Tab-separated table of C-alpha atoms and ligand atoms in Angstrom:
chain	number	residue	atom	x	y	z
A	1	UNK	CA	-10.646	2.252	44.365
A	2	UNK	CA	-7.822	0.559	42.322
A	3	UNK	CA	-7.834	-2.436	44.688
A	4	UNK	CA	-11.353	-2.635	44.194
A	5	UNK	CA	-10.982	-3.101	40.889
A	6	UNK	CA	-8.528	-5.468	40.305
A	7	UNK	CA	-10.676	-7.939	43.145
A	8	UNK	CA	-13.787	-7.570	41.205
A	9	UNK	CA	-14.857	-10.228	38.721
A	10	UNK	CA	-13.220	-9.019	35.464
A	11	UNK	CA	-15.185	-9.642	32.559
A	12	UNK	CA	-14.677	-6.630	30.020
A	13	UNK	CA	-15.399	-8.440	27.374
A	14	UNK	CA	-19.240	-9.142	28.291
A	15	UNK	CA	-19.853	-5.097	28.153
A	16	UNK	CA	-20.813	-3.024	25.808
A	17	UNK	CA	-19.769	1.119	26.822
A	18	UNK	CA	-23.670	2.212	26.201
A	19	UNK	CA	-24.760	2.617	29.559
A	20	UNK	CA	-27.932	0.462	30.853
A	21	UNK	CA	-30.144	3.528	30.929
A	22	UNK	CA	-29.621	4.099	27.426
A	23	UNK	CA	-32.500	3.877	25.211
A	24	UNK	CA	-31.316	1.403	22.791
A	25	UNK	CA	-29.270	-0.776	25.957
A	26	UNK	CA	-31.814	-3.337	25.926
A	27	UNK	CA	-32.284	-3.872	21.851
A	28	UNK	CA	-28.256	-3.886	21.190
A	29	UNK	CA	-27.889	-6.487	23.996
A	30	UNK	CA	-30.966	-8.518	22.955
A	31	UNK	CA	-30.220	-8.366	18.960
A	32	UNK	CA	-26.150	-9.019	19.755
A	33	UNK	CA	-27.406	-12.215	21.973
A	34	UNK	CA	-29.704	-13.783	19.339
A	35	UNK	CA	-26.785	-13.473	16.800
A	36	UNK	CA	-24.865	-15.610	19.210
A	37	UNK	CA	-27.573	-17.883	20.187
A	38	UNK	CA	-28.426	-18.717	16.267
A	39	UNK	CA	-24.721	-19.195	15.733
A	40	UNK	CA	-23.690	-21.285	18.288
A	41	UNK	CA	-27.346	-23.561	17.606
A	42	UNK	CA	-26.833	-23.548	14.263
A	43	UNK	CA	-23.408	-25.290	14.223
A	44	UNK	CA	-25.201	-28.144	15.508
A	45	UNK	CA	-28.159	-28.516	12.962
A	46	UNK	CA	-28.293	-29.606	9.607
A	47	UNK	CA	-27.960	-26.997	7.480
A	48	UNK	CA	-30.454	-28.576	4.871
A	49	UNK	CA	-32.396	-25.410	4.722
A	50	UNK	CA	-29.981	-23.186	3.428
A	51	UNK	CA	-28.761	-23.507	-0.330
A	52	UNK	CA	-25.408	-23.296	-1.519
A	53	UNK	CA	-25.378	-20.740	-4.329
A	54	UNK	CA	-21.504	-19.793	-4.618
A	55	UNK	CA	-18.729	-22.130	-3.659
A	56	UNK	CA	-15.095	-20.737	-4.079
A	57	UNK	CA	-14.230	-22.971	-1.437
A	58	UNK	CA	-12.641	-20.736	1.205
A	59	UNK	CA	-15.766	-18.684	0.433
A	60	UNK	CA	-19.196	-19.666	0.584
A	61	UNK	CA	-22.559	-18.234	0.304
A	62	UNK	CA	-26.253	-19.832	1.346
A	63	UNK	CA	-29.621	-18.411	0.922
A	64	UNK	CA	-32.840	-19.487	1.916
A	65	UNK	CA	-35.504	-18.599	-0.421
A	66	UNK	CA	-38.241	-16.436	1.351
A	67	UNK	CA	-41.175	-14.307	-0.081
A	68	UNK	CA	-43.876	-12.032	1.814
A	69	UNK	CA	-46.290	-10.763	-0.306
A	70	UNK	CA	-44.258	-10.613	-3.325
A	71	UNK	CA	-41.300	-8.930	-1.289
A	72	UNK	CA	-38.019	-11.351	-1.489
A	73	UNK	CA	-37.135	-11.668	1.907
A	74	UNK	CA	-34.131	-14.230	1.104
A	75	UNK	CA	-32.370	-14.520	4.374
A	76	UNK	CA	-28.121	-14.770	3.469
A	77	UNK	CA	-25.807	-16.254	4.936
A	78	UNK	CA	-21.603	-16.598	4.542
A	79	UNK	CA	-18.855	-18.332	5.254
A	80	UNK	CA	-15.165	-16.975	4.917
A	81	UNK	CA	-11.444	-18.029	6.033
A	82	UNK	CA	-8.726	-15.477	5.601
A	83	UNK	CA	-5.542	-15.928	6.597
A	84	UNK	CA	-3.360	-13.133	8.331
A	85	UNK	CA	-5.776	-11.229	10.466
A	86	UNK	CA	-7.356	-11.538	13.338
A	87	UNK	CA	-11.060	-11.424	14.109
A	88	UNK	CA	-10.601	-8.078	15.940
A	89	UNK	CA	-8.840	-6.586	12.608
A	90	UNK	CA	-11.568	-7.779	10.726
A	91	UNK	CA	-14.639	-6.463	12.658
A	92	UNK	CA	-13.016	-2.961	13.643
A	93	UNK	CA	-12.665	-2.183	9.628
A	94	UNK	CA	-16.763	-3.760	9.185
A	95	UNK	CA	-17.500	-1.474	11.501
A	96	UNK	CA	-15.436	1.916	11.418
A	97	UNK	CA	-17.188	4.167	9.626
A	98	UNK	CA	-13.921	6.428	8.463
A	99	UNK	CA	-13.051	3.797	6.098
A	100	UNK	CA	-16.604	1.877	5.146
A	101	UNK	CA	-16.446	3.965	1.333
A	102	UNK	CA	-13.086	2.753	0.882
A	103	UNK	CA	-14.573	-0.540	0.654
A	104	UNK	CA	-18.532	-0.320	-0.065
A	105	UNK	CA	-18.905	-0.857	-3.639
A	106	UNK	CA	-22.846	-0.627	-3.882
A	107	UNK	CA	-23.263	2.605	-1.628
A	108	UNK	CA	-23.880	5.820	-3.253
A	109	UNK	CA	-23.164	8.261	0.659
A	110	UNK	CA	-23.152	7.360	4.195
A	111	UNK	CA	-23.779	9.609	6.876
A	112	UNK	CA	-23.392	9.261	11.225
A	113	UNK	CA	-26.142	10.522	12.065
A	114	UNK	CA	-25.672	10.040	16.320
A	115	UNK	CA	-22.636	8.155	18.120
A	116	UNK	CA	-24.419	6.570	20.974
A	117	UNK	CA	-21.430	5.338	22.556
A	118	UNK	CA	-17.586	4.573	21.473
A	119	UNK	CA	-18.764	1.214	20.277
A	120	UNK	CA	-22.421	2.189	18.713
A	121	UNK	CA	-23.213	4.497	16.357
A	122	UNK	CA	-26.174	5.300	13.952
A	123	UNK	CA	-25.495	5.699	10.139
A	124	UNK	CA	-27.468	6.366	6.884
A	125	UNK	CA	-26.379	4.672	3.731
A	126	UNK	CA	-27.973	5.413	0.578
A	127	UNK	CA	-27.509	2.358	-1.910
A	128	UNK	CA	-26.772	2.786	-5.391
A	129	UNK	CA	-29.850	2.185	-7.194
A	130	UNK	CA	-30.675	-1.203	-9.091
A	131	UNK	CA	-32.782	-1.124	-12.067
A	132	UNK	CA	-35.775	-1.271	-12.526
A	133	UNK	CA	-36.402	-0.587	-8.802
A	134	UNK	CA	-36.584	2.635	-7.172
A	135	UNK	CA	-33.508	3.857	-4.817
A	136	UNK	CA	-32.968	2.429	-1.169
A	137	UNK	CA	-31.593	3.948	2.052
A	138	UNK	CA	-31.682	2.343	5.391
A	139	UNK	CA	-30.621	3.676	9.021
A	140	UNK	CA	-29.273	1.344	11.276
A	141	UNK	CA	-26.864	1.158	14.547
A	142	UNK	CA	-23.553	-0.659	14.036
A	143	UNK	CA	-22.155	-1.891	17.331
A	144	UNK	CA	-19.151	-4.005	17.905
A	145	UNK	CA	-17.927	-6.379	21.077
A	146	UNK	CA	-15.841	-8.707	22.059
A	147	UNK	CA	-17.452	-12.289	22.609
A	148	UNK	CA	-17.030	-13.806	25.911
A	149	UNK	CA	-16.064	-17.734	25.843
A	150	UNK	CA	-17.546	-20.451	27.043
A	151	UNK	CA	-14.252	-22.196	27.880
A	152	UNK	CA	-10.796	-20.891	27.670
A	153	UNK	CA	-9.393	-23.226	25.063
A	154	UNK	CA	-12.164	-22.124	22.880
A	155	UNK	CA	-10.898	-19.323	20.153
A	156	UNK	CA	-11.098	-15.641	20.260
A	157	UNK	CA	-14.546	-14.390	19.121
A	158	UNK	CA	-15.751	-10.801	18.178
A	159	UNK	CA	-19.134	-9.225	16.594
A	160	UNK	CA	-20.803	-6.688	14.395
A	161	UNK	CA	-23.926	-5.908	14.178
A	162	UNK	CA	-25.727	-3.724	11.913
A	163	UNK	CA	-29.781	-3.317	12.928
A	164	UNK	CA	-32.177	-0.918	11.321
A	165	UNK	CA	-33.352	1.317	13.557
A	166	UNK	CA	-35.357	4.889	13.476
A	167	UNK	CA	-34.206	8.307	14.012
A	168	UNK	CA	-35.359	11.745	14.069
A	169	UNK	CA	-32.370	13.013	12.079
A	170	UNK	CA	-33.173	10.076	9.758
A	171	UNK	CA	-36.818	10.519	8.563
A	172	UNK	CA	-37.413	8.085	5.591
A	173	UNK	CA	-37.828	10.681	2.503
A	174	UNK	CA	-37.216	10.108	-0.957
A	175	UNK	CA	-36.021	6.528	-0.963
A	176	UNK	CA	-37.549	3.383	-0.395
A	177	UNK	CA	-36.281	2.254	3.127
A	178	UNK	CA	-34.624	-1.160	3.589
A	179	UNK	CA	-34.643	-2.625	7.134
A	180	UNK	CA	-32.237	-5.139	8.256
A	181	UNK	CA	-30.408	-7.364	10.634
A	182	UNK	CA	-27.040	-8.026	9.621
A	183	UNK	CA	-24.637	-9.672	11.615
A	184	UNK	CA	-20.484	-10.235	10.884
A	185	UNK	CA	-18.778	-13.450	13.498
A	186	UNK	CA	-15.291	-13.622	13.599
A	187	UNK	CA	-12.873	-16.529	14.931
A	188	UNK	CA	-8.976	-16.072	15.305
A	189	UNK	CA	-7.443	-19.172	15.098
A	190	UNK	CA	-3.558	-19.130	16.022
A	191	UNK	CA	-1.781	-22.445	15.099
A	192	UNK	CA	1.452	-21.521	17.472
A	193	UNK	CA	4.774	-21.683	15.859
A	194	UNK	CA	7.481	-23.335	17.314
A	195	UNK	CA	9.368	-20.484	18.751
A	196	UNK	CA	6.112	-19.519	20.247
A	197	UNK	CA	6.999	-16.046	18.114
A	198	UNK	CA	3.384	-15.456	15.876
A	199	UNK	CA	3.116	-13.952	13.019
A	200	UNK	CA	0.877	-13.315	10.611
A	201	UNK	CA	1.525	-16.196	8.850
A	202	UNK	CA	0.228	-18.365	12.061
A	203	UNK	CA	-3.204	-16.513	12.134
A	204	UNK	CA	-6.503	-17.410	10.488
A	205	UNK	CA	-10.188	-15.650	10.569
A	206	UNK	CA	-12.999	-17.503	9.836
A	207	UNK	CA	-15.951	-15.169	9.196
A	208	UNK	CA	-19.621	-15.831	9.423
A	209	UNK	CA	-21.843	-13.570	7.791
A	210	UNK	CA	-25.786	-13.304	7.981
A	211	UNK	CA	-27.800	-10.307	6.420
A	212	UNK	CA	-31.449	-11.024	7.086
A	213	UNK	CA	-32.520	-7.576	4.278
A	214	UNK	CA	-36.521	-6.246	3.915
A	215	UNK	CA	-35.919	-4.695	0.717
A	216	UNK	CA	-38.785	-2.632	1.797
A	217	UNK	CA	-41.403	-2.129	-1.209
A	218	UNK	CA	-41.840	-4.000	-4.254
A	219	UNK	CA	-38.399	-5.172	-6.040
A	220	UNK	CA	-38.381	-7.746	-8.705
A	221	UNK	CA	-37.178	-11.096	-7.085
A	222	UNK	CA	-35.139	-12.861	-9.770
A	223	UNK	CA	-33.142	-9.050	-10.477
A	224	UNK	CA	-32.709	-9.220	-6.620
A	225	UNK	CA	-31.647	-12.902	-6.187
A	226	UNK	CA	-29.215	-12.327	-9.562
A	227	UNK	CA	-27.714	-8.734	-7.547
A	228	UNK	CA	-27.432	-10.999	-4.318
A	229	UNK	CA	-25.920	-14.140	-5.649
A	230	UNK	CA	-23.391	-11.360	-7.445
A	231	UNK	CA	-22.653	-8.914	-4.908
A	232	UNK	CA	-22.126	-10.641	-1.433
A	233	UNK	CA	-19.303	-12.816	-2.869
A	234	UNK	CA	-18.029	-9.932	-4.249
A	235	UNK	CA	-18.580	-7.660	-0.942
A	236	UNK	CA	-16.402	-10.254	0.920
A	237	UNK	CA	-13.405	-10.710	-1.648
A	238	UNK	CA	-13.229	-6.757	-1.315
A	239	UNK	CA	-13.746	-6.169	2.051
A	240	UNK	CA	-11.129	-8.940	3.356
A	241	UNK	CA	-8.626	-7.572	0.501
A	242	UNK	CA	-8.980	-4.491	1.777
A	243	UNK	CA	-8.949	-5.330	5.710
A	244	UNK	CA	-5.258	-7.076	4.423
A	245	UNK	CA	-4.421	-4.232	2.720
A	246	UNK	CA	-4.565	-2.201	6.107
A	247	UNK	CA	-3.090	-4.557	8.089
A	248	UNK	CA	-0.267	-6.215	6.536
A	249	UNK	CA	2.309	-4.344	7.435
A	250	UNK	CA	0.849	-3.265	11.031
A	251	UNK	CA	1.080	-4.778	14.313
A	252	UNK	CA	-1.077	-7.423	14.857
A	253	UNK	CA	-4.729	-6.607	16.749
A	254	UNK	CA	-5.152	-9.212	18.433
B	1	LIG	O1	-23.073	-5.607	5.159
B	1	LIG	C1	-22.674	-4.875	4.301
B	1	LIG	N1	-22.629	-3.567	4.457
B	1	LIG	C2	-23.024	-2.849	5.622
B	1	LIG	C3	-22.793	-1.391	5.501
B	1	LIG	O2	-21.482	-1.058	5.514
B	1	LIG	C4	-24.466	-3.036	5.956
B	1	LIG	C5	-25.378	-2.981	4.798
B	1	LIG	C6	-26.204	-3.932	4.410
B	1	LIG	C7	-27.233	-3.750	3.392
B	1	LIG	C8	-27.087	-4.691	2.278
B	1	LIG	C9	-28.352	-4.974	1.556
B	1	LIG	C10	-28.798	-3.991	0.578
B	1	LIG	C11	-29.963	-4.504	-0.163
B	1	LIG	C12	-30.521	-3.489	-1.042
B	1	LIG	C13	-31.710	-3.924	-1.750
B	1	LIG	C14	-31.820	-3.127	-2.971
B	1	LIG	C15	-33.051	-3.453	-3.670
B	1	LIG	C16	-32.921	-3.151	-5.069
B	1	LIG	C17	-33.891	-3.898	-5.869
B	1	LIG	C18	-33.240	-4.719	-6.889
B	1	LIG	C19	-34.160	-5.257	-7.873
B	1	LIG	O3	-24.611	-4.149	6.735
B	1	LIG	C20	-22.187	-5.440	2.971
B	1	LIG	C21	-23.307	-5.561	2.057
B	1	LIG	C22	-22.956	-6.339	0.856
B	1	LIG	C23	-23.832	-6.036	-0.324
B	1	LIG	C24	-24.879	-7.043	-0.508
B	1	LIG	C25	-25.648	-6.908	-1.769
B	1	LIG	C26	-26.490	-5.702	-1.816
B	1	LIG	C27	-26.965	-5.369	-3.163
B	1	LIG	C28	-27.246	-3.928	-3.263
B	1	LIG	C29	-27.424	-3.481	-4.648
B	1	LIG	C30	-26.449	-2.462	-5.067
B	1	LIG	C31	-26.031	-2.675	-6.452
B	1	LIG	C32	-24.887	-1.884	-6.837
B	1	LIG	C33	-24.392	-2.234	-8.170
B	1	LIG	C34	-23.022	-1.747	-8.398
């Protein structure tokens, strides 16, 4: 058995630990390999569709206008280097769920509703309400794997994704229900020291973050755009403080 396992060809990294007869197997593995698809395409295109509407340098934010029927669809997209963690560190605290409140600014509760596996789990937020629009939930999985690479010299890659989904312990009620497909790319880039010792102070994350969000329902478009242009930034500077804050004085994940 163990010699069986160490000849087979080893790629952990490819698998997720649902298991292929799960019901959601297929959709995690398709939505997870689109992310990754429109990444790695997009790199190569120019992005003259997508406006700039924050630049803090190490931080930027794009948005493409989008309307359906009077809903703002605005897809949203980010761009983030951090130094001292490593993309692992950074998508384990996006997606543990023990510690998303400590970090969440615009949720009111959040609630597992069903672990489908040790990487995927179903949640309910409920987000703090924006006036004048009514309140907004959403239930979604959150899953998280390692990227596999296409060459070896190429840097260390892992991925979030959060994807509205339904559930029968999750029945939309009294909110309005948001849907989305939000998706969080992280890069470790080690520049090795000298004494081939790293530290923290060799490592660098650069994040990519997409939220395609159906606010679901009517919601004013230039309040929404305003809340956007305000809050991502905002979501980022917190969230990366906070992922520092937990791992400063830790070993490094790598
Ligand atoms: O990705 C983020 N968080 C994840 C959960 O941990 C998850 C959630 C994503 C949903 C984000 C979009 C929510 C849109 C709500 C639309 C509300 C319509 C109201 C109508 C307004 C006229 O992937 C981080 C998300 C970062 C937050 C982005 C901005 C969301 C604004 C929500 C408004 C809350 C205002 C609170 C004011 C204090």
């Amino acid at each position: 058995e163990k010699k069986m396992k160490l000849e087979a060809p080893s790629k952990p990294e490819l698998s997720t630990s649902l298991a292929p007869e799960h019901p959601f197997y297929n959709q995690v593995n398709e939505v997870v390999s689109n992310h990754i698809r429109r990444l790695l395409t997009e790199i190569k295109e120019v992005k003259d569709d997508w406006v700039c509407i924050v630049d803090q340098g190490d931080l930027k934010v794009f948005k493409r206008e989008l309307e359906e029927n009077g809903v703002p669809l605005d897809p949203m997209k980010a761009v983030c280097t951090v130094k001292g963690m490593t993309g692992h560190e950074v998508c384990h605290y996006f997606w543990a769920f023990d510690t998303r409140m400590e970090w969440e600014a615009t949720l009111e509760t959040s609630r597992v509703v069903e672990w489908l596996s040790d990487d995927t789990f179903i949640s309910n937020n409920v987000i703090k309400r924006v006036w004048p629009a009514s309140q907004r939930d959403a239930c979604f999985w959150s899953h998280m794997r390692h990227m596999s690479k296409s060459n070896d010299e190429g840097p260390d890659s892992w991925i979030v994704v959060n994807y509205s989904c339904e559930h029968d312990d999750c029945p939309p009620n009294k909110y309005v229900r948001i849907t989305m497909n939000v998706a969080l790319i992280c890069e470790t880039i080690i520049e090795p020291p000298a004494d081939g010792n790293i530290t923290r102070d060799n490592i660098t994350c650069k994040i990519t973050y997409t939220a395609d969000v159906n606010p679901g329902g009517w919601a004013p478009a230039s309040v929404l755009r305003a809340v956007y242009k305000r809050e991502y930034p905002k979501f980022l500077r917190r969230f990366t403080t906070f992922v520092e804050e937990k791992t400063h004085n830790k070993d490094i994940m790598f």
